[in-house]
Structure formats: C-alpha cells, structure tokens
Coordinates of N, CA and C and ligand atoms in Angstrom, one line a residue:
M1 N 0.8 -1.2 0.0 CA 0.0 0.0 0.0 C 0.9 1.3 0.0
P2 N 0.7 2.2 -0.9 CA 1.5 3.4 -0.9 C 1.3 4.2 0.4
Q3 N 2.4 4.8 0.8 CA 2.3 5.5 2.1 C 1.2 6.5 2.3
D4 N 0.8 7.3 1.2 CA -0.2 8.3 1.4 C -1.6 7.7 1.3
D5 N -1.8 6.4 1.1 CA -3.1 5.8 1.2 C -3.3 5.2 2.6
R6 N -2.4 5.5 3.5 CA -2.5 4.9 4.8 C -3.8 5.5 5.5
Y7 N -4.4 4.7 6.4 CA -5.6 5.1 7.1 C -5.2 6.1 8.2
R8 N -5.9 7.2 8.1 CA -5.5 8.3 9.1 C -6.3 8.0 10.4
C9 N -5.6 7.9 11.5 CA -6.2 7.4 12.7 C -5.7 8.0 14.0
V10 N -6.5 7.8 15.0 CA -6.2 8.0 16.4 C -6.3 6.7 17.1
L11 N -5.4 6.4 18.0 CA -5.4 5.1 18.7 C -6.1 5.3 20.1
L12 N -6.9 4.4 20.4 CA -7.4 4.3 21.8 C -6.6 3.3 22.5
F13 N -5.9 3.7 23.6 CA -4.9 2.9 24.2 C -5.2 2.8 25.7
G14 N -4.8 1.7 26.3 CA -5.0 1.6 27.8 C -5.2 0.2 28.2
P15 N -5.1 -0.1 29.5 CA -5.3 -1.5 30.0 C -6.7 -2.0 29.8
P16 N -6.9 -3.3 30.0 CA -8.3 -3.8 29.9 C -9.2 -3.1 31.0
G17 N -10.4 -2.9 30.6 CA -11.4 -2.4 31.5 C -11.4 -0.9 31.8
V18 N -10.6 -0.1 31.0 CA -10.6 1.4 31.2 C -11.8 2.1 30.5
G19 N -12.5 1.3 29.7 CA -13.6 2.0 29.0 C -13.4 2.3 27.6
K20 N -12.4 1.7 26.9 CA -12.1 1.9 25.5 C -13.4 1.5 24.7
G21 N -13.9 0.4 25.0 CA -15.1 -0.1 24.2 C -16.3 0.8 24.4
T22 N -16.5 1.3 25.7 CA -17.6 2.2 25.9 C -17.5 3.4 25.1
Q23 N -16.3 4.0 25.2 CA -16.1 5.3 24.5 C -16.1 5.1 23.0
G24 N -15.5 4.0 22.5 CA -15.5 3.7 21.1 C -16.9 3.5 20.6
G25 N -17.7 2.9 21.4 CA -19.1 2.7 21.0 C -19.9 4.0 20.8
I26 N -19.5 5.0 21.7 CA -20.2 6.3 21.5 C -19.6 7.0 20.3
L27 N -18.3 7.0 20.2 CA -17.7 7.7 19.0 C -18.2 7.1 17.7
A28 N -18.5 5.8 17.7 CA -18.9 5.1 16.4 C -20.2 5.8 15.9
N29 N -20.9 6.4 16.8 CA -22.2 7.0 16.3 C -22.0 8.4 15.8
I30 N -20.8 8.9 15.8 CA -20.6 10.3 15.4 C -20.1 10.3 13.9
P31 N -20.9 10.9 13.0 CA -20.4 11.0 11.6 C -19.0 11.6 11.5
G32 N -18.2 11.0 10.7 CA -16.8 11.4 10.5 C -15.8 10.6 11.3
F33 N -16.4 9.8 12.2 CA -15.5 8.8 12.9 C -15.8 7.4 12.5
F34 N -14.8 6.6 12.4 CA -15.1 5.1 12.3 C -14.3 4.4 13.4
H35 N -15.1 3.8 14.3 CA -14.5 3.1 15.4 C -14.3 1.6 15.0
L36 N -13.1 1.1 15.2 CA -12.8 -0.3 15.0 C -12.0 -0.9 16.2
S37 N -12.7 -1.9 16.8 CA -12.1 -2.6 17.9 C -11.6 -3.9 17.5
V38 N -10.3 -4.2 17.7 CA -9.7 -5.5 17.3 C -10.4 -6.6 18.1
G39 N -10.6 -6.4 19.4 CA -11.3 -7.4 20.2 C -12.7 -7.7 19.6
D40 N -13.4 -6.7 19.2 CA -14.7 -6.9 18.6 C -14.6 -7.7 17.3
V41 N -13.6 -7.4 16.5 CA -13.4 -8.2 15.3 C -13.2 -9.6 15.6
F42 N -12.3 -9.9 16.6 CA -12.1 -11.3 17.0 C -13.3 -12.0 17.5
R43 N -14.1 -11.2 18.3 CA -15.3 -11.9 18.9 C -16.4 -12.1 17.8
S44 N -16.3 -11.5 16.7 CA -17.3 -11.7 15.6 C -16.9 -12.8 14.7
I45 N -15.7 -13.3 14.8 CA -15.4 -14.4 13.8 C -16.2 -15.7 14.1
D46 N -16.5 -16.4 13.0 CA -17.2 -17.6 13.2 C -16.3 -18.6 14.0
I47 N -16.8 -19.0 15.1 CA -16.0 -19.8 16.0 C -15.8 -21.2 15.5
G48 N -16.6 -21.6 14.4 CA -16.4 -22.9 13.8 C -15.3 -23.0 12.8
S49 N -14.9 -21.8 12.3 CA -13.8 -21.7 11.3 C -12.4 -22.0 12.0
E50 N -11.4 -22.3 11.2 CA -10.1 -22.7 11.7 C -9.5 -21.4 12.5
S51 N -9.6 -20.2 11.8 CA -9.1 -19.0 12.5 C -9.9 -18.8 13.7
G52 N -11.2 -19.0 13.6 CA -12.1 -18.7 14.8 C -11.7 -19.5 16.0
K53 N -11.4 -20.8 15.7 CA -11.1 -21.7 16.8 C -9.8 -21.2 17.5
Q54 N -8.8 -20.9 16.7 CA -7.5 -20.4 17.2 C -7.7 -19.2 18.0
V55 N -8.4 -18.2 17.5 CA -8.6 -16.9 18.2 C -9.3 -17.2 19.5
Y56 N -10.3 -18.0 19.5 CA -11.1 -18.2 20.7 C -10.2 -18.9 21.8
D57 N -9.3 -19.8 21.4 CA -8.4 -20.4 22.3 C -7.5 -19.4 23.0
Y58 N -6.9 -18.5 22.2 CA -6.0 -17.5 22.8 C -6.8 -16.5 23.7
I59 N -7.9 -16.0 23.2 CA -8.6 -15.0 23.9 C -9.1 -15.6 25.3
S60 N -9.6 -16.8 25.2 CA -10.2 -17.3 26.5 C -9.2 -17.6 27.5
R61 N -7.9 -17.7 27.1 CA -6.8 -17.9 28.1 C -6.2 -16.6 28.5
G62 N -6.7 -15.5 27.9 CA -6.1 -14.2 28.2 C -4.8 -13.9 27.5
E63 N -4.4 -14.7 26.5 CA -3.2 -14.5 25.8 C -3.5 -13.6 24.6
L64 N -2.4 -13.0 24.1 CA -2.6 -12.3 22.8 C -2.6 -13.2 21.7
V65 N -3.4 -12.9 20.7 CA -3.5 -13.7 19.5 C -2.2 -13.4 18.7
P66 N -1.5 -14.4 18.1 CA -0.2 -14.2 17.5 C -0.3 -13.1 16.4
N67 N 0.8 -12.4 16.2 CA 0.8 -11.2 15.4 C 0.3 -11.5 13.9
E68 N 0.8 -12.5 13.4 CA 0.5 -12.8 11.9 C -1.0 -13.0 11.8
L69 N -1.5 -13.8 12.6 CA -3.0 -14.1 12.6 C -3.8 -12.8 12.9
T70 N -3.3 -12.0 13.8 CA -4.0 -10.8 14.2 C -4.0 -9.9 13.0
M71 N -2.9 -9.7 12.3 CA -2.8 -8.8 11.2 C -3.7 -9.2 10.0
K72 N -3.7 -10.6 9.8 CA -4.4 -11.1 8.7 C -5.9 -10.8 8.9
I73 N -6.4 -11.1 10.1 CA -7.8 -10.9 10.4 C -8.2 -9.5 10.4
W74 N -7.3 -8.7 11.0 CA -7.6 -7.2 11.0 C -7.7 -6.6 9.6
K75 N -6.7 -7.0 8.8 CA -6.7 -6.4 7.4 C -8.0 -6.9 6.6
T76 N -8.3 -8.1 6.8 CA -9.6 -8.6 6.1 C -10.8 -7.8 6.6
A77 N -10.8 -7.6 7.9 CA -12.0 -6.8 8.4 C -12.0 -5.4 7.9
V78 N -10.9 -4.7 7.9 CA -10.8 -3.3 7.4 C -11.2 -3.3 5.9
D79 N -10.6 -4.2 5.1 CA -10.9 -4.2 3.7 C -12.5 -4.4 3.5
A80 N -13.1 -5.3 4.3 CA -14.5 -5.5 4.2 C -15.3 -4.2 4.5
Y81 N -14.9 -3.5 5.6 CA -15.6 -2.3 6.0 C -15.5 -1.2 4.9
V82 N -14.3 -1.2 4.3 CA -14.1 -0.2 3.2 C -14.9 -0.6 2.0
A83 N -14.9 -1.9 1.6 CA -15.7 -2.3 0.5 C -17.2 -2.0 0.7
L84 N -17.7 -2.2 1.9 CA -19.1 -1.9 2.2 C -19.4 -0.4 2.4
S85 N -18.3 0.4 2.3 CA -18.5 1.8 2.6 C -19.0 2.2 4.0
W86 N -18.8 1.2 4.9 CA -19.0 1.6 6.3 C -17.9 2.5 6.8
Y87 N -16.8 2.2 6.3 CA -15.6 3.0 6.6 C -15.1 3.7 5.3
K88 N -15.2 5.0 5.3 CA -14.7 5.8 4.1 C -13.4 6.5 4.5
P89 N -12.3 5.9 4.1 CA -11.0 6.5 4.6 C -10.8 7.9 4.3
R90 N -11.4 8.4 3.2 CA -11.2 9.8 2.8 C -12.0 10.8 3.7
E91 N -13.1 10.2 4.3 CA -14.0 11.1 5.0 C -13.9 10.9 6.5
D92 N -13.5 9.6 6.9 CA -13.6 9.3 8.3 C -12.3 9.2 9.0
L93 N -12.2 9.7 10.2 CA -11.1 9.5 11.1 C -11.2 8.1 11.7
L94 N -10.3 7.3 11.5 CA -10.3 5.9 12.1 C -10.0 6.0 13.6
I95 N -10.8 5.5 14.5 CA -10.5 5.4 15.9 C -10.2 3.9 16.2
L96 N -9.0 3.6 16.3 CA -8.6 2.2 16.4 C -8.3 1.8 17.8
D97 N -9.0 0.8 18.2 CA -9.0 0.3 19.6 C -8.4 -1.1 19.7
G98 N -7.2 -1.2 20.4 CA -6.7 -2.6 20.6 C -5.5 -2.9 19.7
M99 N -5.0 -1.9 19.0 CA -3.8 -2.2 18.2 C -3.0 -0.9 17.9
P100 N -1.7 -1.0 18.0 CA -0.8 -2.1 18.2 C -0.8 -2.5 19.7
R101 N -0.6 -3.8 20.0 CA -0.7 -4.3 21.3 C 0.7 -4.8 21.8
N102 N 1.7 -4.8 20.9 CA 3.0 -5.1 21.3 C 4.0 -4.3 20.3
V103 N 5.3 -4.4 20.7 CA 6.2 -3.5 19.9 C 6.3 -4.0 18.5
E104 N 6.2 -5.3 18.2 CA 6.3 -5.8 16.9 C 5.1 -5.3 16.0
Q105 N 3.9 -5.2 16.6 CA 2.8 -4.7 15.9 C 3.0 -3.2 15.6
V106 N 3.7 -2.5 16.4 CA 4.0 -1.1 16.1 C 4.7 -1.0 14.7
E107 N 5.6 -1.8 14.5 CA 6.3 -1.8 13.2 C 5.4 -2.2 12.1
V108 N 4.6 -3.3 12.3 CA 3.8 -3.8 11.2 C 2.8 -2.7 10.8
V109 N 2.1 -2.1 11.7 CA 1.0 -1.2 11.4 C 1.5 0.1 10.7
K110 N 2.8 0.4 10.7 CA 3.3 1.6 10.1 C 2.9 1.7 8.6
Q111 N 2.9 0.5 8.0 CA 2.6 0.5 6.5 C 1.1 0.8 6.3
Y112 N 0.2 0.7 7.3 CA -1.2 0.8 7.1 C -1.7 2.1 7.7
L113 N -1.1 2.6 8.7 CA -1.7 3.7 9.5 C -0.9 4.9 9.6
E114 N -1.5 6.1 9.5 CA -0.9 7.3 9.8 C -1.5 7.8 11.2
I115 N -0.7 7.7 12.2 CA -1.3 7.9 13.6 C -1.1 9.3 14.0
Y116 N -2.2 10.1 14.3 CA -2.1 11.5 14.7 C -2.0 11.6 16.2
R117 N -2.7 10.8 16.9 CA -2.7 10.9 18.4 C -2.8 9.5 18.9
V118 N -2.3 9.3 20.2 CA -2.5 8.1 20.9 C -3.3 8.6 22.2
I119 N -4.5 8.2 22.3 CA -5.3 8.6 23.5 C -5.1 7.5 24.5
Y120 N -4.5 7.8 25.6 CA -4.1 6.9 26.6 C -5.0 7.0 27.8
L121 N -6.0 6.1 28.0 CA -6.9 6.1 29.1 C -6.2 5.5 30.3
E122 N -6.0 6.3 31.3 CA -5.3 5.8 32.5 C -6.3 5.6 33.6
C123 N -6.0 4.6 34.4 CA -6.8 4.3 35.6 C -5.9 3.8 36.7
G124 N -5.9 4.5 37.8 CA -4.9 4.2 38.8 C -4.9 2.9 39.4
D125 N -6.1 2.4 39.8 CA -6.1 1.3 40.7 C -6.5 0.0 40.0
L126 N -5.6 -1.0 40.2 CA -5.8 -2.3 39.5 C -7.1 -3.0 39.9
E127 N -7.3 -3.0 41.3 CA -8.5 -3.7 41.8 C -9.8 -3.1 41.2
D128 N -9.7 -1.8 41.0 CA -10.9 -1.0 40.5 C -11.2 -1.6 39.1
M129 N -10.1 -1.8 38.3 CA -10.3 -2.3 36.9 C -10.8 -3.7 36.9
V130 N -10.2 -4.5 37.8 CA -10.7 -5.9 37.8 C -12.2 -5.9 38.2
H131 N -12.6 -5.1 39.1 CA -14.0 -5.0 39.4 C -14.9 -4.6 38.2
R132 N -14.4 -3.6 37.5 CA -15.1 -3.1 36.3 C -15.3 -4.3 35.3
I133 N -14.2 -5.1 35.1 CA -14.2 -6.1 34.2 C -15.2 -7.2 34.6
R134 N -15.3 -7.5 35.9 CA -16.2 -8.5 36.4 C -17.6 -8.1 36.1
R135 N -17.9 -6.8 36.3 CA -19.3 -6.3 36.0 C -19.6 -6.5 34.5
R136 N -18.5 -6.2 33.7 CA -18.7 -6.3 32.2 C -19.0 -7.8 31.8
A137 N -18.4 -8.7 32.5 CA -18.6 -10.2 32.2 C -20.0 -10.5 32.3
I138 N -20.7 -10.0 33.3 CA -22.1 -10.3 33.4 C -22.9 -9.6 32.3
R139 N -22.6 -8.3 32.0 CA -23.3 -7.6 31.0 C -23.1 -8.1 29.6
E140 N -21.9 -8.4 29.3 CA -21.6 -8.7 27.9 C -21.3 -10.2 27.6
N141 N -21.4 -11.0 28.7 CA -21.2 -12.4 28.5 C -19.9 -12.8 27.9
R142 N -18.8 -12.1 28.3 CA -17.5 -12.4 27.7 C -16.7 -13.5 28.5
T143 N -16.3 -14.5 27.8 CA -15.6 -15.6 28.5 C -14.3 -15.1 29.2
D144 N -13.6 -14.2 28.5 CA -12.3 -13.8 29.0 C -12.4 -12.9 30.2
D145 N -13.7 -12.4 30.5 CA -13.9 -11.5 31.6 C -14.4 -12.2 32.9
A146 N -14.7 -13.5 32.7 CA -15.4 -14.2 33.8 C -14.5 -14.8 34.8
N147 N -13.3 -15.1 34.4 CA -12.3 -15.9 35.2 C -11.2 -14.9 35.8
E148 N -11.1 -14.9 37.1 CA -10.1 -14.0 37.7 C -8.7 -14.2 37.2
D149 N -8.3 -15.5 37.1 CA -6.9 -15.8 36.6 C -6.7 -15.2 35.2
V150 N -7.7 -15.4 34.4 CA -7.6 -14.9 33.0 C -7.5 -13.3 33.0
I151 N -8.3 -12.7 33.8 CA -8.2 -11.2 33.9 C -6.8 -10.8 34.4
R152 N -6.3 -11.5 35.4 CA -4.9 -11.1 35.9 C -3.8 -11.3 34.9
R153 N -4.0 -12.4 34.1 CA -3.0 -12.7 33.0 C -3.1 -11.5 32.0
R154 N -4.3 -11.0 31.7 CA -4.3 -9.9 30.7 C -3.7 -8.7 31.2
F155 N -3.8 -8.4 32.5 CA -3.1 -7.2 33.1 C -1.6 -7.4 33.1
Q156 N -1.2 -8.6 33.4 CA 0.2 -8.9 33.4 C 0.8 -8.7 31.9
L157 N 0.1 -9.2 30.9 CA 0.5 -9.0 29.6 C 0.5 -7.5 29.2
Y158 N -0.5 -6.8 29.7 CA -0.6 -5.4 29.4 C 0.7 -4.7 29.9
E159 N 1.1 -5.0 31.1 CA 2.3 -4.4 31.7 C 3.5 -4.8 30.9
E160 N 3.6 -6.1 30.6 CA 4.9 -6.6 30.0 C 5.1 -6.2 28.6
V161 N 4.0 -6.4 27.8 CA 4.2 -6.2 26.3 C 3.4 -5.1 25.7
T162 N 2.3 -4.7 26.3 CA 1.6 -3.6 25.6 C 2.0 -2.2 26.1
A163 N 2.2 -2.0 27.4 CA 2.6 -0.7 27.9 C 3.8 -0.2 27.2
P164 N 4.8 -1.0 26.9 CA 6.0 -0.5 26.2 C 5.7 0.1 24.8
V165 N 4.5 -0.2 24.2 CA 4.2 0.4 22.9 C 4.2 2.0 23.0
L166 N 3.8 2.5 24.2 CA 3.8 4.0 24.4 C 5.1 4.6 24.2
E167 N 6.2 3.9 24.5 CA 7.5 4.4 24.4 C 8.0 4.5 22.9
Q168 N 7.2 3.9 22.0 CA 7.6 3.9 20.6 C 7.1 5.1 19.9
Y169 N 6.2 5.9 20.5 CA 5.6 7.0 19.9 C 6.2 8.3 20.4
D170 N 6.2 9.3 19.6 CA 6.6 10.7 20.0 C 5.7 11.1 21.1
Q171 N 6.3 11.5 22.3 CA 5.4 11.8 23.4 C 4.5 13.0 23.2
K172 N 4.8 13.8 22.2 CA 3.9 14.9 21.8 C 2.6 14.5 21.3
I173 N 2.5 13.3 20.8 CA 1.2 12.9 20.2 C 0.4 12.0 21.2
I174 N 1.0 11.8 22.4 CA 0.3 11.0 23.4 C -0.6 11.9 24.3
H175 N -1.8 11.6 24.4 CA -2.8 12.4 25.2 C -3.3 11.6 26.3
R176 N -3.0 11.9 27.5 CA -3.4 11.1 28.7 C -4.8 11.6 29.2
I177 N -5.6 10.6 29.5 CA -7.0 11.0 30.0 C -7.2 10.0 31.2
N178 N -7.6 10.7 32.3 CA -8.0 9.9 33.5 C -9.4 9.3 33.3
C179 N -9.5 8.0 33.4 CA -10.8 7.4 33.2 C -11.6 7.2 34.4
N180 N -11.1 7.7 35.5 CA -11.9 7.6 36.8 C -12.9 8.7 36.9
R181 N -13.6 8.9 35.8 CA -14.6 10.0 35.8 C -15.8 9.5 35.1
S182 N -16.9 10.2 35.0 CA -18.1 9.7 34.3 C -17.8 9.5 32.8
P183 N -18.5 8.6 32.2 CA -18.3 8.4 30.8 C -18.4 9.7 30.0
A184 N -19.4 10.6 30.4 CA -19.5 11.8 29.7 C -18.3 12.7 29.8
E185 N -17.7 12.7 30.9 CA -16.5 13.6 31.1 C -15.3 13.0 30.3
V186 N -15.2 11.7 30.3 CA -14.1 11.0 29.5 C -14.3 11.3 28.1
L187 N -15.6 11.2 27.6 CA -15.9 11.5 26.2 C -15.5 12.9 25.9
R188 N -15.8 13.9 26.8 CA -15.5 15.3 26.5 C -14.0 15.4 26.3
A189 N -13.2 14.7 27.1 CA -11.8 14.8 27.0 C -11.3 14.2 25.7
I190 N -11.9 13.1 25.3 CA -11.5 12.5 24.0 C -11.8 13.4 22.9
L191 N -13.0 14.0 22.9 CA -13.4 14.9 21.8 C -12.5 16.1 21.8
D192 N -12.1 16.6 22.9 CA -11.2 17.8 22.9 C -9.9 17.4 22.2
C193 N -9.6 16.1 22.2 CA -8.3 15.7 21.5 C -8.6 15.4 20.1
T194 N -9.7 14.8 19.8 CA -9.9 14.3 18.4 C -10.5 15.3 17.4
I195 N -11.3 16.2 17.9 CA -12.0 17.2 17.0 C -10.9 18.1 16.3
P196 N -9.9 18.6 17.0 CA -8.9 19.3 16.3 C -8.2 18.5 15.2
V197 N -8.0 17.2 15.5 CA -7.4 16.3 14.5 C -8.2 16.2 13.2
Q198 N -9.5 16.1 13.5 CA -10.5 16.0 12.4 C -10.5 17.3 11.6
N199 N -10.5 18.4 12.3 CA -10.6 19.7 11.6 C -9.3 19.9 10.8
E200 N -8.2 19.4 11.3 CA -7.0 19.7 10.6 C -6.8 18.8 9.3
H201 N -7.3 17.6 9.4 CA -6.9 16.6 8.4 C -8.1 16.2 7.5
F202 N -9.3 16.6 7.8 CA -10.4 16.2 7.0 C -11.2 17.4 6.6
H203 N -11.7 17.4 5.3 CA -12.7 18.5 5.0 C -14.0 18.1 5.5
Q204 N -14.6 18.9 6.3 CA -15.9 18.6 6.9 C -17.0 18.7 6.0
N205 N -17.8 17.6 5.9 CA -19.1 17.8 5.2 C -20.2 18.3 6.2
Q206 N -20.6 19.5 6.0 CA -21.5 20.0 7.0 C -22.9 19.4 6.7
Ligands
ADP1 P1 -9.6 -5.6 26.7 O1 -9.1 -4.3 26.3 O2 -10.6 -5.6 27.8 O3 -8.5 -6.6 27.0 P2 -10.2 -6.3 23.9 O4 -11.6 -6.5 23.4 O5 -9.5 -5.1 23.4 O6 -10.4 -6.3 25.5 O7 -9.3 -7.6 23.6 C1 -9.8 -8.9 23.9 C2 -8.7 -9.9 23.6 O8 -8.5 -10.0 22.2 C3 -7.3 -9.7 24.2 O9 -7.2 -10.1 25.5 C4 -6.5 -10.5 23.2 O10 -6.5 -11.8 23.5 C5 -7.1 -10.2 21.9 N1 -6.6 -9.1 21.2 C6 -7.2 -7.9 21.0 N2 -6.4 -7.1 20.2 C7 -5.2 -7.8 20.0 C8 -4.0 -7.5 19.2 N3 -3.8 -6.3 18.7 N4 -3.1 -8.5 19.2 C9 -3.3 -9.6 19.7 N5 -4.4 -10.0 20.4 C10 -5.4 -9.1 20.6

C-alpha cells in the first residue's frame, strides 16, 4: 500500500477495563469517525472456522493472538468495511482500539496507519479495573472477563508487552486521560483531543 493511502487514525490505548469499548461505541455514532475494535473483530469471527477456533483459544486464556494471525484478520476486516463503505477512509477518522498491542505490531502497522494521536486512558487502581471487568462479564457475557486468573493474566501481559508500545511514539502525540470519571467527562476529554485532528486533516461535510 502506498504511504499516502494509509488510514488516518487516532489510537485508543490503555489497559483492559478502562472503558475503551464504551467510548469507542459512543464515538462510532458520530459521523466522521469510524471506530474499529480489534477485540470486537475477533469476537465476531465464526467460532467454527479454523481461524475462529485459534482466536477463541488465545482469547479465552487471556493470551494475545499471534501477530501474523492478528494482522491477517484485522486487514480482512478493514478491507471489508471499506468495500461496504461503512468506513470511508477519505472522510472518516479511524478510531482504532486494541492495536498495536506489542512492539512488533507497532512496526507492522506503520505501513497501514498514519497515527495522529494516541489517546491513553489511564486508571490508577488495578482492583478497580478488575471490578469493572467482572461487571462487564455479566453484562456482555465475555468468557475472558469471567475468570479472575484470565483477567490477571491480561493485566500482566498489558504491563509486560503492551505498555512499552507507548515508548515507541513521539510523546507529543500521546494524550493522557484519566478514566476515573463519568463516561460523559471522559468522552469530552476524548473529543477535545480528536476534534482538532479531524478539523486539521479532513474536509468537513456540513
Ligand atoms: P480488553 O481491552 O478488555 O483486553 P479487547 O476487546 O481489546 O479487550 O481484547 C480482547 C482480547 O483480544 C485480548 O485479551 C487479546 O486476546 C485479543 N486481542 C485484541 N487485540 C489484539 C491485538 N492487537 N493483538 C493480539 N491480540 C489481541
């Protein structure tokens, strides 16, 4: 893909349970944004297919899906959304949630993404996040949210392999937001960061 055809995007970044999915779901309803969650893409794969079985196996143990499989599935999903015109790369700012999730993925996505901002949702207390995730398990029926060991494994992986992703980006594009506030306040902070990006890089259709 030529460099200037890269998808123009903002990353939603942060540990499990900080509310990336909640915020992404709200942003998805705003014209001019296209929200894509890698976790949602994985959860929508046919579990009977070969890739679906593999993905389910990794996710339910709290492990990351291997990079090659992740990229293949992600690219297939993006291509499909573009073909369906759900995502219009010339008009929509991509809000990408869940990728890159390790330093190797940072390298791979460079060919696909032009990243303007990294929105880092921070939440101080680990127990608070574990609690949030347990509530989500009941609401969304997620297998990876129901088991305490799996939840703790995901936090461990976040600390070990995902948090270092932040060091790979110019600190000037990282925007920290405290997620211990109401969803509306977090949303306002995210919009304060993303609206200027949209105004600068996209012609607005009024
Ligand atoms: P959370 O942010 O709560 O961990 P997600 O929906 O973002 O939830 O991800 C769910 C699971 O999907 C992860 O625990 C991991 O197994 C897998 N996953 C999501 N994104 C990636 C990625 N970029 N690379 C590898 N695995 C991923």
